mmCIF file of C-alpha atoms in Angstrom:
data_model
loop_
_atom_site.group_PDB
_atom_site.id
_atom_site.type_symbol
_atom_site.label_atom_id
_atom_site.label_comp_id
_atom_site.label_asym_id
_atom_site.label_seq_id
_atom_site.Cartn_x
_atom_site.Cartn_y
_atom_site.Cartn_z
ATOM 1 C CA MET A 1 -34.732 -12.212 14.512
ATOM 2 C CA HIS A 2 -34.757 -9.465 12.096
ATOM 3 C CA ALA A 3 -31.120 -8.477 12.889
ATOM 4 C CA ILE A 4 -30.124 -12.158 12.597
ATOM 5 C CA ARG A 5 -31.780 -12.443 9.163
ATOM 6 C CA ARG A 6 -30.125 -9.225 8.112
ATOM 7 C CA GLY A 7 -26.712 -10.380 9.286
ATOM 8 C CA ARG A 8 -27.131 -13.727 7.388
ATOM 9 C CA LEU A 9 -28.124 -11.678 4.271
ATOM 10 C CA ARG A 10 -25.050 -9.532 4.541
ATOM 11 C CA ALA A 11 -22.717 -12.436 5.025
ATOM 12 C CA ARG A 12 -24.295 -14.360 2.046
ATOM 13 C CA ARG A 13 -23.810 -11.286 -0.131
ATOM 14 C CA LEU A 14 -20.338 -10.655 1.093
ATOM 15 C CA LEU A 15 -19.328 -14.247 0.201
ATOM 16 C CA THR A 16 -21.231 -14.729 -3.093
ATOM 17 C CA GLU A 17 -21.562 -11.409 -4.838
ATOM 18 C CA ILE A 18 -17.802 -11.116 -5.483
ATOM 19 C CA ASP A 19 -15.967 -10.789 -8.689
ATOM 20 C CA HIS A 20 -12.774 -12.884 -8.164
ATOM 21 C CA LEU A 21 -11.027 -11.598 -11.365
ATOM 22 C CA PRO A 22 -9.772 -8.327 -10.027
ATOM 23 C CA ALA A 23 -8.248 -10.166 -7.036
ATOM 24 C CA ALA A 24 -6.783 -12.705 -9.314
ATOM 25 C CA ARG A 25 -5.078 -9.746 -11.465
ATOM 26 C CA VAL A 26 -3.558 -8.291 -8.290
ATOM 27 C CA PHE A 27 -2.381 -11.661 -7.057
ATOM 28 C CA ALA A 28 -0.765 -12.457 -10.398
ATOM 29 C CA GLY A 29 0.907 -9.113 -10.352
ATOM 30 C CA LEU A 30 2.643 -9.943 -7.041
ATOM 31 C CA ALA A 31 3.049 -13.796 -7.491
ATOM 32 C CA ILE A 32 5.385 -13.478 -10.502
ATOM 33 C CA PRO A 33 7.975 -11.109 -9.031
ATOM 34 C CA GLY A 34 7.424 -12.581 -5.546
ATOM 35 C CA LEU A 35 8.400 -16.118 -6.623
ATOM 36 C CA ILE A 36 11.360 -14.717 -8.469
ATOM 37 C CA LEU A 37 12.565 -12.908 -5.358
ATOM 38 C CA ILE A 38 12.008 -16.088 -3.354
ATOM 39 C CA GLY A 39 14.052 -18.075 -5.813
ATOM 40 C CA ALA A 40 16.910 -15.507 -5.734
ATOM 41 C CA GLY A 41 16.988 -15.497 -1.893
ATOM 42 C CA ARG A 42 15.917 -11.939 -1.684
ATOM 43 C CA THR A 43 12.745 -12.080 0.357
ATOM 44 C CA ASP A 44 13.905 -8.763 1.958
ATOM 45 C CA LEU A 45 12.907 -7.113 -1.179
ATOM 46 C CA LEU A 46 9.375 -8.457 -1.178
ATOM 47 C CA ILE A 47 8.085 -5.281 0.520
ATOM 48 C CA TYR A 48 8.931 -3.254 -2.595
ATOM 49 C CA ALA A 49 7.030 -5.739 -4.806
ATOM 50 C CA VAL A 50 4.074 -5.619 -2.600
ATOM 51 C CA PHE A 51 3.774 -1.855 -2.827
ATOM 52 C CA GLY A 52 4.224 -1.992 -6.526
ATOM 53 C CA SER A 53 1.552 -4.607 -6.853
ATOM 54 C CA PHE A 54 -1.090 -2.223 -5.271
ATOM 55 C CA THR A 55 -1.105 -0.634 -8.729
ATOM 56 C CA GLY A 56 -3.497 -3.465 -9.665
ATOM 57 C CA MET A 57 -5.978 -2.395 -7.140
ATOM 58 C CA TYR A 58 -6.858 0.649 -9.233
ATOM 59 C CA GLY A 59 -9.285 0.771 -12.142
ATOM 60 C CA PHE A 60 -11.470 -1.976 -10.609
ATOM 61 C CA ALA A 61 -14.205 -2.103 -13.289
ATOM 62 C CA GLU A 62 -13.152 0.484 -15.911
ATOM 63 C CA SER A 63 -12.687 0.357 -19.726
ATOM 64 C CA ALA A 64 -9.296 -0.461 -21.045
ATOM 65 C CA ARG A 65 -8.326 3.203 -21.633
ATOM 66 C CA GLN A 66 -9.680 4.275 -18.276
ATOM 67 C CA ARG A 67 -7.897 1.564 -16.454
ATOM 68 C CA LEU A 68 -4.685 2.144 -18.224
ATOM 69 C CA GLY A 69 -4.680 5.735 -17.353
ATOM 70 C CA HIS A 70 -5.565 5.292 -13.789
ATOM 71 C CA GLN A 71 -3.061 2.443 -13.195
ATOM 72 C CA LEU A 72 -0.320 4.417 -14.673
ATOM 73 C CA ALA A 73 -1.091 7.340 -12.472
ATOM 74 C CA ALA A 74 -1.374 4.959 -9.496
ATOM 75 C CA ALA A 75 1.989 3.481 -10.311
ATOM 76 C CA VAL A 76 3.589 6.966 -10.271
ATOM 77 C CA LEU A 77 1.900 7.585 -6.908
ATOM 78 C CA LEU A 78 3.230 4.385 -5.386
ATOM 79 C CA ILE A 79 6.652 4.469 -6.918
ATOM 80 C CA GLY A 80 6.867 8.098 -5.840
ATOM 81 C CA GLY A 81 5.997 7.105 -2.222
ATOM 82 C CA THR A 82 8.457 4.253 -2.310
ATOM 83 C CA ALA A 83 11.240 6.415 -3.832
ATOM 84 C CA THR A 84 10.633 9.078 -1.194
ATOM 85 C CA GLY A 85 10.682 6.550 1.564
ATOM 86 C CA VAL A 86 13.889 5.028 0.191
ATOM 87 C CA ALA A 87 15.494 8.448 0.183
ATOM 88 C CA LEU A 88 14.413 9.219 3.765
ATOM 89 C CA GLY A 89 15.706 5.801 4.949
ATOM 90 C CA CYS A 90 19.017 6.122 3.169
ATOM 91 C CA LEU A 91 19.648 9.584 4.681
ATOM 92 C CA HIS A 92 18.711 8.385 8.097
ATOM 93 C CA VAL A 93 16.653 11.536 8.676
ATOM 94 C CA PRO A 94 15.417 12.109 12.285
ATOM 95 C CA ALA A 95 12.022 10.898 13.310
ATOM 96 C CA TRP A 96 10.334 14.301 13.226
ATOM 97 C CA ALA A 97 11.623 14.908 9.673
ATOM 98 C CA LEU A 98 10.275 11.595 8.588
ATOM 99 C CA VAL A 99 6.840 12.589 9.844
ATOM 100 C CA ALA A 100 7.106 16.042 8.171
ATOM 101 C CA ALA A 101 8.039 14.422 4.836
ATOM 102 C CA VAL A 102 5.151 11.910 5.038
ATOM 103 C CA ALA A 103 2.744 14.740 5.837
ATOM 104 C CA VAL A 104 4.038 16.849 2.923
ATOM 105 C CA PHE A 105 3.776 13.827 0.676
ATOM 106 C CA ALA A 106 0.162 13.275 1.763
ATOM 107 C CA ALA A 107 -0.792 17.007 1.193
ATOM 108 C CA VAL A 108 0.671 16.916 -2.262
ATOM 109 C CA ALA A 109 -0.626 13.556 -3.312
ATOM 110 C CA SER A 110 -4.189 14.084 -2.176
ATOM 111 C CA PRO A 111 -5.112 16.829 -4.647
ATOM 112 C CA LEU A 112 -3.302 14.966 -7.339
ATOM 113 C CA ALA A 113 -5.248 11.899 -6.611
ATOM 114 C CA ASP A 114 -8.434 13.903 -6.668
ATOM 115 C CA ARG A 115 -7.480 15.506 -9.992
ATOM 116 C CA LEU A 116 -6.837 12.170 -11.630
ATOM 117 C CA GLY A 117 -10.012 10.687 -10.255
ATOM 118 C CA LEU A 118 -8.316 7.588 -8.703
ATOM 119 C CA ARG A 119 -10.267 4.841 -7.071
ATOM 120 C CA PRO A 120 -9.503 3.768 -4.374
ATOM 121 C CA GLN A 121 -9.600 7.492 -3.580
ATOM 122 C CA GLY A 122 -7.008 9.466 -1.873
ATOM 123 C CA PRO A 123 -3.301 9.089 -1.319
ATOM 124 C CA PHE A 124 -3.370 6.259 1.345
ATOM 125 C CA PHE A 125 -1.326 3.602 -0.438
ATOM 126 C CA GLY A 126 1.288 6.108 -1.512
ATOM 127 C CA LEU A 127 1.822 7.641 1.920
ATOM 128 C CA PHE A 128 1.709 4.180 3.536
ATOM 129 C CA ALA A 129 4.483 3.178 1.138
ATOM 130 C CA CYS A 130 6.410 6.335 1.962
ATOM 131 C CA GLY A 131 6.378 5.840 5.719
ATOM 132 C CA ALA A 132 6.826 2.060 5.650
ATOM 133 C CA ILE A 133 9.799 2.060 3.346
ATOM 134 C CA ALA A 134 11.460 4.927 5.251
ATOM 135 C CA MET A 135 11.482 2.704 8.264
ATOM 136 C CA VAL A 136 13.134 -0.244 6.653
ATOM 137 C CA ALA A 137 15.040 1.017 3.665
ATOM 138 C CA GLY A 138 18.196 -1.046 3.078
ATOM 139 C CA SER A 139 21.535 -0.651 1.406
ATOM 140 C CA ASP A 140 20.431 -1.437 -2.218
ATOM 141 C CA PRO A 141 18.092 1.498 -3.148
ATOM 142 C CA VAL A 142 18.443 1.054 -6.901
ATOM 143 C CA LEU A 143 17.474 -2.640 -6.955
ATOM 144 C CA ALA A 144 14.651 -1.876 -4.435
ATOM 145 C CA LEU A 145 13.111 0.776 -6.632
ATOM 146 C CA ALA A 146 13.556 -1.416 -9.787
ATOM 147 C CA VAL A 147 11.493 -4.225 -8.006
ATOM 148 C CA CYS A 148 8.798 -1.694 -7.152
ATOM 149 C CA ALA A 149 8.765 -0.212 -10.640
ATOM 150 C CA GLY A 150 8.888 -3.576 -12.341
ATOM 151 C CA THR A 151 6.056 -4.925 -10.337
ATOM 152 C CA ALA A 152 3.917 -1.902 -10.943
ATOM 153 C CA ALA A 153 4.542 -2.170 -14.690
ATOM 154 C CA LEU A 154 3.642 -5.745 -14.675
ATOM 155 C CA CYS A 155 0.264 -4.964 -12.942
ATOM 156 C CA VAL A 156 -0.421 -2.337 -15.553
ATOM 157 C CA ILE A 157 0.162 -4.894 -18.312
ATOM 158 C CA VAL A 158 -1.981 -7.597 -16.728
ATOM 159 C CA GLY A 159 -4.783 -4.964 -16.022
ATOM 160 C CA TYR A 160 -4.780 -3.625 -19.662
ATOM 161 C CA ALA A 161 -4.724 -7.025 -21.120
ATOM 162 C CA ASP A 162 -7.607 -8.128 -19.033
ATOM 163 C CA ALA A 163 -9.629 -5.004 -19.847
ATOM 164 C CA ILE A 164 -9.089 -5.682 -23.509
ATOM 165 C CA ARG A 165 -10.115 -9.302 -23.145
ATOM 166 C CA ARG A 166 -13.113 -8.447 -21.103
ATOM 167 C CA PRO A 167 -14.191 -4.833 -21.660
ATOM 168 C CA ALA A 168 -16.476 -3.112 -19.301
ATOM 169 C CA PRO A 169 -19.982 -2.772 -20.669
ATOM 170 C CA GLY A 170 -20.297 0.613 -22.332
ATOM 171 C CA GLY A 171 -17.153 1.759 -20.473
ATOM 172 C CA ALA A 172 -17.275 2.544 -16.703
ATOM 173 C CA PRO A 173 -18.131 6.203 -16.000
ATOM 174 C CA ALA A 174 -15.316 8.259 -14.654
ATOM 175 C CA PRO A 175 -15.740 8.919 -10.932
ATOM 176 C CA GLY A 176 -16.339 12.512 -9.728
ATOM 177 C CA ALA A 177 -13.438 14.190 -8.111
ATOM 178 C CA ARG A 178 -12.842 16.985 -5.649
ATOM 179 C CA SER A 179 -11.419 20.162 -7.134
ATOM 180 C CA GLY A 180 -10.327 23.662 -6.133
ATOM 181 C CA THR A 181 -10.973 24.709 -2.501
ATOM 182 C CA ASP A 182 -12.526 21.363 -1.609
ATOM 183 C CA SER A 183 -9.547 19.426 -2.704
ATOM 184 C CA LEU A 184 -7.287 21.762 -0.795
ATOM 185 C CA VAL A 185 -9.338 21.322 2.348
ATOM 186 C CA GLN A 186 -9.040 17.605 2.088
ATOM 187 C CA ALA A 187 -5.263 17.856 1.475
ATOM 188 C CA GLY A 188 -5.118 20.063 4.666
ATOM 189 C CA ARG A 189 -6.914 17.286 6.611
ATOM 190 C CA TYR A 190 -4.388 14.747 5.456
ATOM 191 C CA ALA A 191 -1.509 16.967 6.520
ATOM 192 C CA VAL A 192 -2.823 17.727 9.948
ATOM 193 C CA ALA A 193 -4.037 14.196 10.645
ATOM 194 C CA VAL A 194 -0.739 12.699 9.528
ATOM 195 C CA SER A 195 1.399 15.243 11.360
ATOM 196 C CA VAL A 196 -0.445 14.945 14.730
ATOM 197 C CA ALA A 197 -0.504 11.183 14.619
ATOM 198 C CA GLY A 198 3.064 10.889 13.567
ATOM 199 C CA GLY A 199 4.176 13.362 16.149
ATOM 200 C CA ILE A 200 2.464 11.448 18.868
ATOM 201 C CA GLY A 201 4.002 8.219 17.426
ATOM 202 C CA VAL A 202 7.513 9.868 17.668
ATOM 203 C CA PHE A 203 6.841 10.853 21.215
ATOM 204 C CA LEU A 204 5.897 7.202 22.123
ATOM 205 C CA GLY A 205 8.775 5.686 20.033
ATOM 206 C CA VAL A 206 9.585 5.993 16.358
ATOM 207 C CA GLY A 207 8.299 2.364 15.796
ATOM 208 C CA HIS A 208 4.794 3.843 16.232
ATOM 209 C CA ALA A 209 5.013 6.641 13.730
ATOM 210 C CA ASN A 210 4.165 4.975 10.350
ATOM 211 C CA TRP A 211 1.153 2.872 11.460
ATOM 212 C CA ALA A 212 -0.199 5.813 13.441
ATOM 213 C CA MET A 213 0.087 7.963 10.401
ATOM 214 C CA ALA A 214 -1.699 5.392 8.239
ATOM 215 C CA GLY A 215 -4.337 4.876 10.785
ATOM 216 C CA ALA A 216 -5.044 8.601 10.905
ATOM 217 C CA ALA A 217 -5.392 8.823 7.051
ATOM 218 C CA VAL A 218 -7.936 5.986 6.775
ATOM 219 C CA PRO A 219 -11.082 7.823 8.015
ATOM 220 C CA LEU A 220 -10.581 10.784 5.698
ATOM 221 C CA VAL A 221 -11.521 9.036 2.489
ATOM 222 C CA ALA A 222 -15.180 8.387 3.644
ATOM 223 C CA ALA A 223 -17.994 10.837 3.123
ATOM 224 C CA GLY A 224 -19.845 12.207 6.144
ATOM 225 C CA ASN A 225 -19.145 11.944 9.807
ATOM 226 C CA ARG A 226 -20.972 8.770 10.295
ATOM 227 C CA ASP A 227 -19.162 6.925 7.506
ATOM 228 C CA ARG A 228 -15.888 8.360 8.719
ATOM 229 C CA ILE A 229 -16.422 7.046 12.257
ATOM 230 C CA ARG A 230 -17.585 3.711 10.872
ATOM 231 C CA ARG A 231 -14.502 3.381 8.753
ATOM 232 C CA GLY A 232 -12.270 4.152 11.707
ATOM 233 C CA VAL A 233 -14.061 1.490 13.741
ATOM 234 C CA HIS A 234 -13.478 -0.976 10.873
ATOM 235 C CA ARG A 235 -9.829 0.029 10.787
ATOM 236 C CA VAL A 236 -9.370 -0.761 14.513
ATOM 237 C CA VAL A 237 -11.502 -3.982 14.574
ATOM 238 C CA GLY A 238 -9.952 -5.281 11.416
ATOM 239 C CA THR A 239 -6.407 -4.477 12.465
ATOM 240 C CA LEU A 240 -6.917 -6.185 15.796
ATOM 241 C CA ALA A 241 -8.372 -9.230 14.065
ATOM 242 C CA GLY A 242 -5.533 -9.108 11.711
ATOM 243 C CA LEU A 243 -3.037 -9.140 14.586
ATOM 244 C CA ALA A 244 -4.611 -12.278 15.944
ATOM 245 C CA VAL A 245 -4.030 -13.873 12.467
ATOM 246 C CA THR A 246 -0.484 -12.437 12.382
ATOM 247 C CA ALA A 247 0.645 -13.950 15.794
ATOM 248 C CA PRO A 248 0.840 -17.624 14.519
ATOM 249 C CA LEU A 249 2.826 -16.400 11.540
ATOM 250 C CA LEU A 250 5.399 -14.457 13.316
ATOM 251 C CA LEU A 251 5.838 -15.937 16.741
ATOM 252 C CA PRO A 252 7.018 -19.443 15.665
ATOM 253 C CA GLY A 253 9.892 -17.877 13.740
ATOM 254 C CA LEU A 254 9.027 -19.466 10.327
ATOM 255 C CA PRO A 255 11.558 -19.565 7.606
ATOM 256 C CA PRO A 256 11.607 -16.336 5.321
ATOM 257 C CA THR A 257 10.476 -18.467 2.406
ATOM 258 C CA VAL A 258 7.334 -19.638 4.228
ATOM 259 C CA LEU A 259 6.501 -15.961 5.314
ATOM 260 C CA ALA A 260 7.108 -14.789 1.732
ATOM 261 C CA LEU A 261 4.667 -17.430 0.367
ATOM 262 C CA ALA A 262 2.170 -16.441 3.035
ATOM 263 C CA ILE A 263 2.345 -12.797 1.989
ATOM 264 C CA ILE A 264 1.730 -13.585 -1.640
ATOM 265 C CA ALA A 265 -1.267 -15.673 -0.702
ATOM 266 C CA LEU A 266 -2.688 -13.097 1.583
ATOM 267 C CA LEU A 267 -2.896 -10.406 -1.155
ATOM 268 C CA TYR A 268 -5.580 -12.371 -2.830
ATOM 269 C CA PRO A 269 -8.368 -12.242 -0.076
ATOM 270 C CA THR A 270 -7.136 -8.686 0.832
ATOM 271 C CA GLU A 271 -8.229 -7.372 -2.572
ATOM 272 C CA LEU A 272 -11.143 -9.701 -2.756
ATOM 273 C CA PHE A 273 -12.887 -8.001 0.294
ATOM 274 C CA MET A 274 -11.272 -4.591 0.171
ATOM 275 C CA ALA A 275 -14.125 -2.899 -1.747
ATOM 276 C CA ARG A 276 -16.783 -4.991 0.071
ATOM 277 C CA HIS A 277 -15.900 -4.919 3.743
ATOM 278 C CA TYR A 278 -12.900 -3.144 4.870
ATOM 279 C CA ALA A 279 -12.673 -4.834 8.350
ATOM 280 C CA VAL A 280 -12.613 -8.232 6.748
ATOM 281 C CA ALA A 281 -9.985 -7.195 4.290
ATOM 282 C CA LEU A 282 -7.834 -5.910 7.041
ATOM 283 C CA GLY A 283 -7.922 -9.287 8.703
ATOM 284 C CA PHE A 284 -5.634 -10.382 5.701
ATOM 285 C CA PHE A 285 -3.986 -7.022 4.987
ATOM 286 C CA THR A 286 -2.490 -6.706 8.426
ATOM 287 C CA PRO A 287 -0.622 -9.939 8.512
ATOM 288 C CA LEU A 288 0.617 -9.306 4.933
ATOM 289 C CA ILE A 289 2.046 -5.868 5.844
ATOM 290 C CA MET A 290 3.641 -7.100 9.142
ATOM 291 C CA SER A 291 5.174 -10.126 7.587
ATOM 292 C CA MET A 292 6.795 -8.197 4.775
ATOM 293 C CA THR A 293 7.979 -5.537 7.213
ATOM 294 C CA LEU A 294 9.669 -8.359 9.343
ATOM 295 C CA LEU A 295 11.405 -9.781 6.314
ATOM 296 C CA ALA A 296 12.768 -6.400 5.382
ATOM 297 C CA ALA A 297 13.788 -5.399 8.906
ATOM 298 C CA PRO A 298 13.878 -8.277 11.460
ATOM 299 C CA ALA A 299 12.460 -7.384 14.874
ATOM 300 C CA ASP A 300 10.864 -8.802 17.965
ATOM 301 C CA PRO A 301 7.446 -9.961 16.768
ATOM 302 C CA VAL A 302 5.935 -9.464 20.237
ATOM 303 C CA VAL A 303 6.836 -5.901 20.324
ATOM 304 C CA LEU A 304 5.647 -5.446 16.790
ATOM 305 C CA LEU A 305 2.290 -6.990 17.628
ATOM 306 C CA ARG A 306 1.812 -4.876 20.669
ATOM 307 C CA GLU A 307 2.903 -1.590 19.095
ATOM 308 C CA ARG A 308 0.730 -1.989 15.879
ATOM 309 C CA GLY A 309 -2.325 -2.421 18.070
ATOM 310 C CA ILE A 310 -1.536 0.715 20.105
ATOM 311 C CA ASP A 311 -0.611 2.922 17.154
ATOM 312 C CA THR A 312 -3.548 1.885 15.122
ATOM 313 C CA VAL A 313 -6.000 2.873 17.984
ATOM 314 C CA PHE A 314 -4.671 6.306 18.607
ATOM 315 C CA GLY A 315 -3.959 7.070 14.868
ATOM 316 C CA VAL A 316 -7.569 6.314 13.974
ATOM 317 C CA VAL A 317 -8.897 8.456 16.914
ATOM 318 C CA ILE A 318 -6.820 11.268 15.644
ATOM 319 C CA GLY A 319 -7.974 10.715 12.040
ATOM 320 C CA VAL A 320 -11.641 10.640 13.001
ATOM 321 C CA ALA A 321 -11.231 13.901 15.122
ATOM 322 C CA VAL A 322 -9.705 15.699 12.188
ATOM 323 C CA ALA A 323 -12.249 14.156 9.684
ATOM 324 C CA VAL A 324 -15.277 15.425 11.662
ATOM 325 C CA VAL A 325 -14.003 18.963 12.403
ATOM 326 C CA PRO A 326 -16.741 21.206 10.755
ATOM 327 C CA VAL A 327 -14.654 22.802 8.027
ATOM 328 C CA ARG A 328 -17.662 22.358 5.716
ATOM 329 C CA THR A 329 -19.282 24.726 3.303
ATOM 330 C CA ARG A 330 -22.310 23.950 1.280
ATOM 331 C CA ARG A 331 -19.962 23.402 -1.669
ATOM 332 C CA ILE A 332 -17.958 20.862 0.285
ATOM 333 C CA VAL A 333 -21.175 19.003 1.419
ATOM 334 C CA ALA A 334 -22.322 18.821 -2.174
ATOM 335 C CA ASP A 335 -18.930 17.798 -3.373
ATOM 336 C CA ASP A 336 -18.803 14.884 -0.901
ATOM 337 C CA ALA A 337 -22.250 13.750 -2.045
ATOM 338 C CA ARG A 338 -21.033 13.864 -5.672
ATOM 339 C CA THR A 339 -17.648 12.131 -5.220
ATOM 340 C CA HIS A 340 -18.910 9.548 -2.612
ATOM 341 C CA PRO A 341 -22.281 8.328 -3.839
ATOM 342 C CA VAL A 342 -21.897 5.164 -1.528
ATOM 343 C CA PRO A 343 -19.678 4.491 1.507
ATOM 344 C CA VAL A 344 -16.163 3.612 0.297
ATOM 345 C CA ALA A 345 -14.985 0.259 1.612
ATOM 346 C CA CYS A 346 -16.844 0.861 4.889
ATOM 347 C CA GLY A 347 -19.046 -2.203 4.679
ATOM 348 C CA VAL A 348 -21.067 -4.348 2.357
ATOM 349 C CA VAL A 349 -22.437 -2.254 -0.423
ATOM 350 C CA GLU A 350 -26.136 -2.289 -0.337
#
């Protein structure tokens, strides 16, 4: 009975103690360019707008100045990942080179994200953009980058305007950040996890590589082995639930306009739950990502659904294995406690 009451309390807090405004900001940042692309008949470019819109996820509850700085930095990270992916796709690099490039991007972006104190922490969205775009990059790279950069700029403007209108009480404190050796160790973790997961993905078929690399990166952001394992479990469970939501969207062969509208709508609940319960957020994030990928590069949805489940599982296993390797000094343990005072998007915040 105690467990049932505790579960009900968690569910009530999950649904009621949520600030809808950050999700509305992110939604607005995608809805405006998204509707323009739909009207222009270029739903294939929506993937670039989506990655640009992730800029709005940064600076959740910060002062106007902090949010502006962090969102500008996040925009650079996301546009950089997108630009790298576009270059890799246009050059038609072999699969092993793609994996190596994403691993290098993750290793470079990780200490930069640490240095800048970004929240969400780590290079996940940037490296995800890099790998995903490399798999679908089309024949109009300049327009694609313009869509991404324009959407990111819009999100920065929306975020700054809202921060001025509704300033954070007293200014939100800047989060702690890894530095020095600790940051380099974390960068090495990203490089190893992404390389191994991507390498296995290439062995199984290049379609597996990107989601495997993304899955491997997910557990690394959490502090402590218990939270890393829990975050990995959330990634698997949330993705599998998201695949169940994705199937009715992709299997009937809906028109591109309908899929595009669904993508825009799905971003709102994704951001709504991202910092509260990662698995729930993935139930919306997974169909969003898969739908936009299908619009950019049409493929057999049955194959996509099957492969995304497989590569998520083995990617997470690799990520957890790398994350729990005991490369930990007293300084790193203290640093984790300082930079991760609470589990990051692993569950309902107590």
